[in-house]
XYZ file of N, CA and C in Angstrom:
402
model
N 21.315 78.493 -66.354
C 21.214 77.821 -65.134
C 20.416 76.627 -65.252
N 20.877 75.485 -64.814
C 20.195 74.214 -64.937
C 18.838 74.195 -64.002
N 17.811 73.509 -64.498
C 16.687 73.469 -63.659
C 16.923 73.002 -62.193
N 17.772 71.883 -62.115
C 18.117 71.369 -60.876
C 18.754 72.358 -59.842
N 19.649 73.133 -60.459
C 20.341 74.253 -59.858
C 19.290 75.307 -59.274
N 18.361 75.611 -60.134
C 17.356 76.700 -59.940
C 16.430 76.189 -58.650
N 16.090 74.945 -58.681
C 15.191 74.338 -57.624
C 16.116 74.266 -56.368
N 17.338 73.994 -56.462
C 18.210 73.837 -55.288
C 18.360 75.221 -54.701
N 18.432 76.336 -55.507
C 18.507 77.673 -54.939
C 17.139 78.097 -54.347
N 16.071 77.613 -54.925
C 14.718 77.845 -54.320
C 14.642 77.181 -53.149
N 15.131 75.976 -52.857
C 15.172 75.279 -51.581
C 15.789 76.084 -50.432
N 16.943 76.719 -50.711
C 17.553 77.496 -49.674
C 16.806 78.824 -49.384
N 16.179 79.352 -50.550
C 15.261 80.579 -50.455
C 14.138 80.223 -49.430
N 13.447 79.068 -49.593
C 12.398 78.699 -48.801
C 12.904 78.281 -47.354
N 13.972 77.800 -47.151
C 14.534 77.544 -45.723
C 14.680 78.877 -45.187
N 15.190 79.876 -45.763
C 15.392 81.207 -45.322
C 14.001 81.753 -44.849
N 12.994 81.483 -45.484
C 11.567 81.856 -45.267
C 11.200 81.117 -43.880
N 11.484 79.940 -43.733
C 11.118 79.187 -42.574
C 11.834 79.828 -41.297
N 13.222 80.136 -41.407
C 13.879 80.748 -40.363
C 13.413 82.101 -40.005
N 13.054 82.843 -41.012
C 12.542 84.094 -40.631
C 11.141 84.043 -39.969
N 10.329 83.030 -40.280
C 9.104 82.857 -39.561
C 9.336 82.599 -38.087
N 10.324 81.727 -37.866
C 10.678 81.386 -36.575
C 11.112 82.573 -35.670
N 12.104 83.320 -36.338
C 12.609 84.567 -35.628
C 11.587 85.620 -35.442
N 10.601 85.705 -36.385
C 9.690 86.766 -36.350
C 8.348 86.463 -35.660
N 8.270 85.198 -35.181
C 7.056 84.639 -34.608
C 6.581 85.507 -33.459
N 7.515 86.182 -32.586
C 7.131 86.981 -31.563
C 6.957 88.458 -31.965
N 6.997 88.729 -33.251
C 6.682 90.143 -33.703
C 8.002 90.988 -34.078
N 9.090 90.470 -33.766
C 10.333 91.205 -33.983
C 11.503 90.232 -34.086
N 12.446 90.565 -35.089
C 13.584 89.757 -35.186
C 14.701 90.465 -34.397
N 15.287 89.753 -33.471
C 16.341 90.356 -32.542
C 17.507 90.238 -33.186
N 18.467 91.336 -33.179
C 19.815 91.224 -33.699
C 20.602 89.951 -33.526
N 20.371 89.353 -32.162
C 21.043 88.185 -31.882
C 20.592 86.964 -32.662
N 19.338 86.985 -33.107
C 18.802 85.989 -34.014
C 19.411 86.004 -35.283
N 19.489 87.158 -35.896
C 20.211 87.272 -37.195
C 21.707 86.747 -37.074
N 22.333 87.281 -36.071
C 23.740 86.859 -35.875
C 23.866 85.276 -35.696
N 23.028 84.749 -34.992
C 23.040 83.281 -34.748
C 22.757 82.610 -36.111
N 21.816 83.105 -36.978
C 21.516 82.541 -38.191
C 22.799 82.540 -39.093
N 23.397 83.768 -39.190
C 24.722 83.814 -40.046
C 25.624 82.827 -39.594
N 25.911 82.668 -38.213
C 26.921 81.743 -37.777
C 26.591 80.360 -38.121
N 25.280 79.871 -37.965
C 24.736 78.552 -38.314
C 25.040 78.286 -39.800
N 24.665 79.195 -40.527
C 24.807 79.015 -42.136
C 26.200 78.661 -42.307
N 27.156 79.410 -41.870
C 28.606 79.262 -42.185
C 29.089 78.017 -41.571
N 28.590 77.622 -40.307
C 29.171 76.344 -39.744
C 28.579 75.011 -40.130
N 27.261 75.148 -40.489
C 26.563 73.779 -40.762
C 25.953 73.781 -42.253
N 25.413 74.941 -42.751
C 24.646 74.721 -44.082
C 25.551 74.750 -45.233
N 26.775 75.437 -45.230
C 27.552 75.471 -46.323
C 28.093 74.170 -46.820
N 28.119 73.269 -45.989
C 28.642 71.814 -46.186
C 27.629 70.843 -46.639
N 26.320 71.304 -46.780
C 25.339 70.233 -47.121
C 25.409 69.779 -48.498
N 25.743 70.661 -49.524
C 25.873 70.237 -50.900
C 26.622 71.071 -51.705
N 26.790 70.945 -53.023
C 27.565 71.682 -53.939
C 26.863 72.735 -54.787
N 25.606 72.995 -54.458
C 24.801 73.925 -55.317
C 25.412 75.280 -55.192
N 25.473 75.904 -56.198
C 25.936 77.342 -56.384
C 24.878 78.225 -57.051
N 24.845 79.512 -56.625
C 23.921 80.422 -57.328
C 24.666 80.852 -58.669
N 24.117 81.831 -59.325
C 24.575 82.324 -60.663
C 25.922 83.009 -60.385
N 26.310 83.472 -59.230
C 27.517 84.183 -58.906
C 28.569 83.196 -58.412
N 28.343 81.948 -58.529
C 29.198 80.806 -58.055
C 29.511 80.855 -56.488
N 28.466 81.400 -55.889
C 28.579 81.419 -54.347
C 27.781 80.185 -53.910
N 28.061 79.756 -52.751
C 27.287 78.588 -52.202
C 25.817 78.960 -52.046
N 24.876 78.159 -52.518
C 23.550 78.444 -52.489
C 22.985 78.591 -51.105
N 23.595 78.071 -50.148
C 23.146 78.177 -48.793
C 23.131 79.630 -48.320
N 23.779 80.464 -48.960
C 23.889 81.882 -48.630
C 22.406 82.477 -48.825
N 21.612 81.812 -49.679
C 20.324 82.351 -49.987
C 19.407 82.367 -48.866
N 19.822 81.522 -47.850
C 18.969 81.516 -46.599
C 19.150 82.806 -45.857
N 20.312 83.304 -45.785
C 20.550 84.752 -45.185
C 19.927 85.801 -46.091
N 20.137 85.697 -47.397
C 19.629 86.829 -48.298
C 18.092 86.948 -48.166
N 17.270 85.737 -48.180
C 15.930 85.907 -48.114
C 15.576 86.371 -46.692
N 16.231 85.868 -45.646
C 15.812 86.335 -44.289
C 15.978 87.727 -44.136
N 17.183 88.219 -44.544
C 17.426 89.748 -44.477
C 16.444 90.494 -45.333
N 16.097 90.099 -46.554
C 15.025 90.763 -47.405
C 13.734 90.771 -46.695
N 13.278 89.628 -46.138
C 12.025 89.513 -45.393
C 11.995 90.531 -44.229
N 13.181 90.762 -43.659
C 13.304 91.677 -42.392
C 12.950 93.121 -42.973
N 13.168 93.466 -44.139
C 12.981 94.826 -44.683
C 11.683 95.044 -45.280
N 10.841 94.111 -45.369
C 9.528 94.041 -45.905
C 8.565 93.863 -44.872
N 7.218 94.152 -45.171
C 6.213 93.910 -44.234
C 5.576 92.442 -44.506
N 5.806 91.459 -43.563
C 5.373 90.212 -43.939
C 4.624 89.625 -42.764
N 3.593 88.792 -43.166
C 2.762 88.080 -42.088
C 3.562 86.699 -41.935
N 3.787 86.401 -40.712
C 4.588 85.188 -40.161
C 3.854 83.994 -40.765
N 2.561 83.912 -40.587
C 1.844 82.684 -41.019
C 1.896 82.480 -42.580
N 1.830 83.734 -43.330
C 1.982 83.608 -44.717
C 3.385 83.152 -45.225
N 4.301 83.667 -44.507
C 5.740 83.259 -44.883
C 5.922 81.724 -44.549
N 5.476 81.330 -43.417
C 5.574 79.919 -43.137
C 4.747 79.065 -44.083
N 3.591 79.427 -44.550
C 2.808 78.682 -45.485
C 3.570 78.702 -46.819
N 4.174 79.713 -47.232
C 5.019 79.576 -48.551
C 6.045 78.629 -48.427
N 6.775 78.483 -47.320
C 7.730 77.437 -46.934
C 7.065 76.090 -47.055
N 5.883 75.922 -46.384
C 5.089 74.635 -46.268
C 4.734 74.261 -47.704
N 4.343 75.223 -48.574
C 3.836 74.880 -49.909
C 4.944 74.292 -50.731
N 6.161 75.034 -50.598
C 7.321 74.587 -51.305
C 7.700 73.169 -50.835
N 7.647 72.946 -49.583
C 7.978 71.653 -49.085
C 7.125 70.557 -49.663
N 5.876 70.731 -49.600
C 4.935 69.733 -50.110
C 5.187 69.483 -51.561
N 5.529 70.395 -52.381
C 5.705 70.335 -53.746
C 7.131 69.682 -54.162
N 8.062 69.658 -53.154
C 9.440 69.292 -53.313
C 9.977 68.415 -52.365
N 9.109 67.545 -51.706
C 9.539 66.706 -50.631
C 10.869 65.913 -50.850
N 11.095 65.552 -52.172
C 12.287 64.896 -52.351
C 13.560 65.545 -52.178
N 13.512 66.927 -52.142
C 14.770 67.685 -51.960
C 15.174 67.763 -50.422
N 14.122 67.344 -49.562
C 14.338 67.483 -48.139
C 14.805 66.136 -47.556
N 16.080 65.947 -47.567
C 16.678 64.769 -47.009
C 16.534 64.686 -45.491
N 16.730 63.504 -44.865
C 16.735 63.394 -43.414
C 17.760 64.420 -42.818
N 19.020 64.522 -43.495
C 19.935 65.453 -42.938
C 19.418 66.812 -42.922
N 18.761 67.331 -44.127
C 18.300 68.656 -44.200
C 17.185 68.958 -43.079
N 16.213 67.937 -43.095
C 15.165 68.101 -42.144
C 15.663 68.324 -40.657
N 16.665 67.530 -40.303
C 17.227 67.489 -38.985
C 17.913 68.921 -38.736
N 18.576 69.295 -39.822
C 19.303 70.678 -39.619
C 18.280 71.812 -39.601
N 17.192 71.684 -40.347
C 16.178 72.775 -40.211
C 15.645 72.786 -38.731
N 15.351 71.728 -38.228
C 14.783 71.605 -36.809
C 15.843 72.222 -35.932
N 17.052 71.708 -35.981
C 18.158 72.248 -35.072
C 18.321 73.662 -35.213
N 18.467 74.208 -36.412
C 18.645 75.691 -36.671
C 17.436 76.466 -36.058
N 16.156 75.905 -36.434
C 15.106 76.721 -35.813
C 14.940 76.842 -34.347
N 15.403 75.673 -33.749
C 15.591 75.714 -32.253
C 16.668 76.624 -31.834
N 17.724 76.626 -32.404
C 18.861 77.428 -32.123
C 18.557 78.926 -32.159
N 17.799 79.367 -33.315
C 17.383 80.710 -33.465
C 16.484 81.046 -32.449
N 15.437 80.210 -32.033
C 14.554 80.507 -31.098
C 15.065 80.620 -29.655
N 16.097 80.034 -29.420
C 16.706 79.873 -28.128
C 17.708 81.098 -27.728
N 18.132 81.721 -28.790
C 19.251 82.703 -28.688
C 18.801 83.924 -27.893
N 17.576 84.230 -28.055
C 17.276 85.427 -27.295
C 16.142 85.198 -26.283
N 16.453 85.094 -24.995
C 15.488 84.818 -23.872
C 14.748 83.598 -24.006
N 15.352 82.615 -24.673
C 14.663 81.198 -24.791
C 13.498 81.258 -25.643
N 12.819 80.082 -25.955
C 11.833 80.016 -26.777
C 10.562 80.575 -26.120
N 9.735 81.339 -26.875
C 8.396 81.730 -26.448
C 7.370 80.933 -27.197
N 6.148 81.295 -26.631
C 4.941 80.421 -27.146
C 4.840 80.463 -28.547
N 5.031 81.646 -29.154
C 4.863 81.914 -30.562
C 5.923 81.033 -31.505
N 7.177 81.035 -30.885
C 8.194 80.284 -31.520
C 8.009 78.822 -31.407
N 7.504 78.411 -30.338
C 7.183 76.942 -30.015
C 6.140 76.556 -31.039
N 5.126 77.355 -31.266
C 4.181 76.911 -32.174
C 4.574 76.756 -33.635
N 5.490 77.816 -34.028
C 5.990 77.665 -35.412
C 6.894 76.320 -35.572
N 7.848 76.133 -34.578
C 8.625 74.943 -34.465
C 7.765 73.650 -34.467
N 6.625 73.685 -33.729
C 5.827 72.573 -33.669
C 5.110 72.228 -35.012
N 4.760 73.341 -35.771
C 4.208 73.225 -37.083
C 5.170 72.579 -37.996
N 6.527 73.050 -37.827
C 7.492 72.386 -38.635
C 7.658 70.935 -38.340
N 7.750 70.560 -37.167
C 7.932 69.166 -36.830
C 6.680 68.284 -37.240
N 5.508 68.863 -37.190
C 4.358 68.130 -37.693
C 4.479 67.919 -39.270
N 4.986 68.989 -39.933
C 5.096 68.937 -41.323
C 6.143 67.949 -41.737
N 7.192 67.863 -40.982
C 8.419 66.921 -41.245
C 7.990 65.518 -40.691
N 7.088 65.288 -39.916
C 6.741 64.129 -39.281
C 7.730 63.746 -38.171
N 8.351 64.759 -37.532
C 9.373 64.522 -36.554
C 8.788 64.585 -35.131
């Protein structure tokens, strides 16, 4: 696996962390949030680039894989968001204007799918926007 491919996969893994932090901000991931994430990955994220994982699947599926893995483990939302934030700061060149916009849109869509955005979700999305200077 090429280093650029490895970093590309890590990009999607960390985006999965971000979306988990948004969904889990209120203390629980609702099934509608996971369903919405899966829909968005297929409709919007698969077309972002041509990066594949070692099984020749689109690397964007790593968003779902990491999200679902985090659902099955005990994770602190702030810690998960901070892991994303650290990766972002170390690899800002990977985050194009298109990817940044798609991250914000996806985060908003996930937060809106179940009873609209709550305060916890708004805070995480606000932190994301500040990080991205949006």
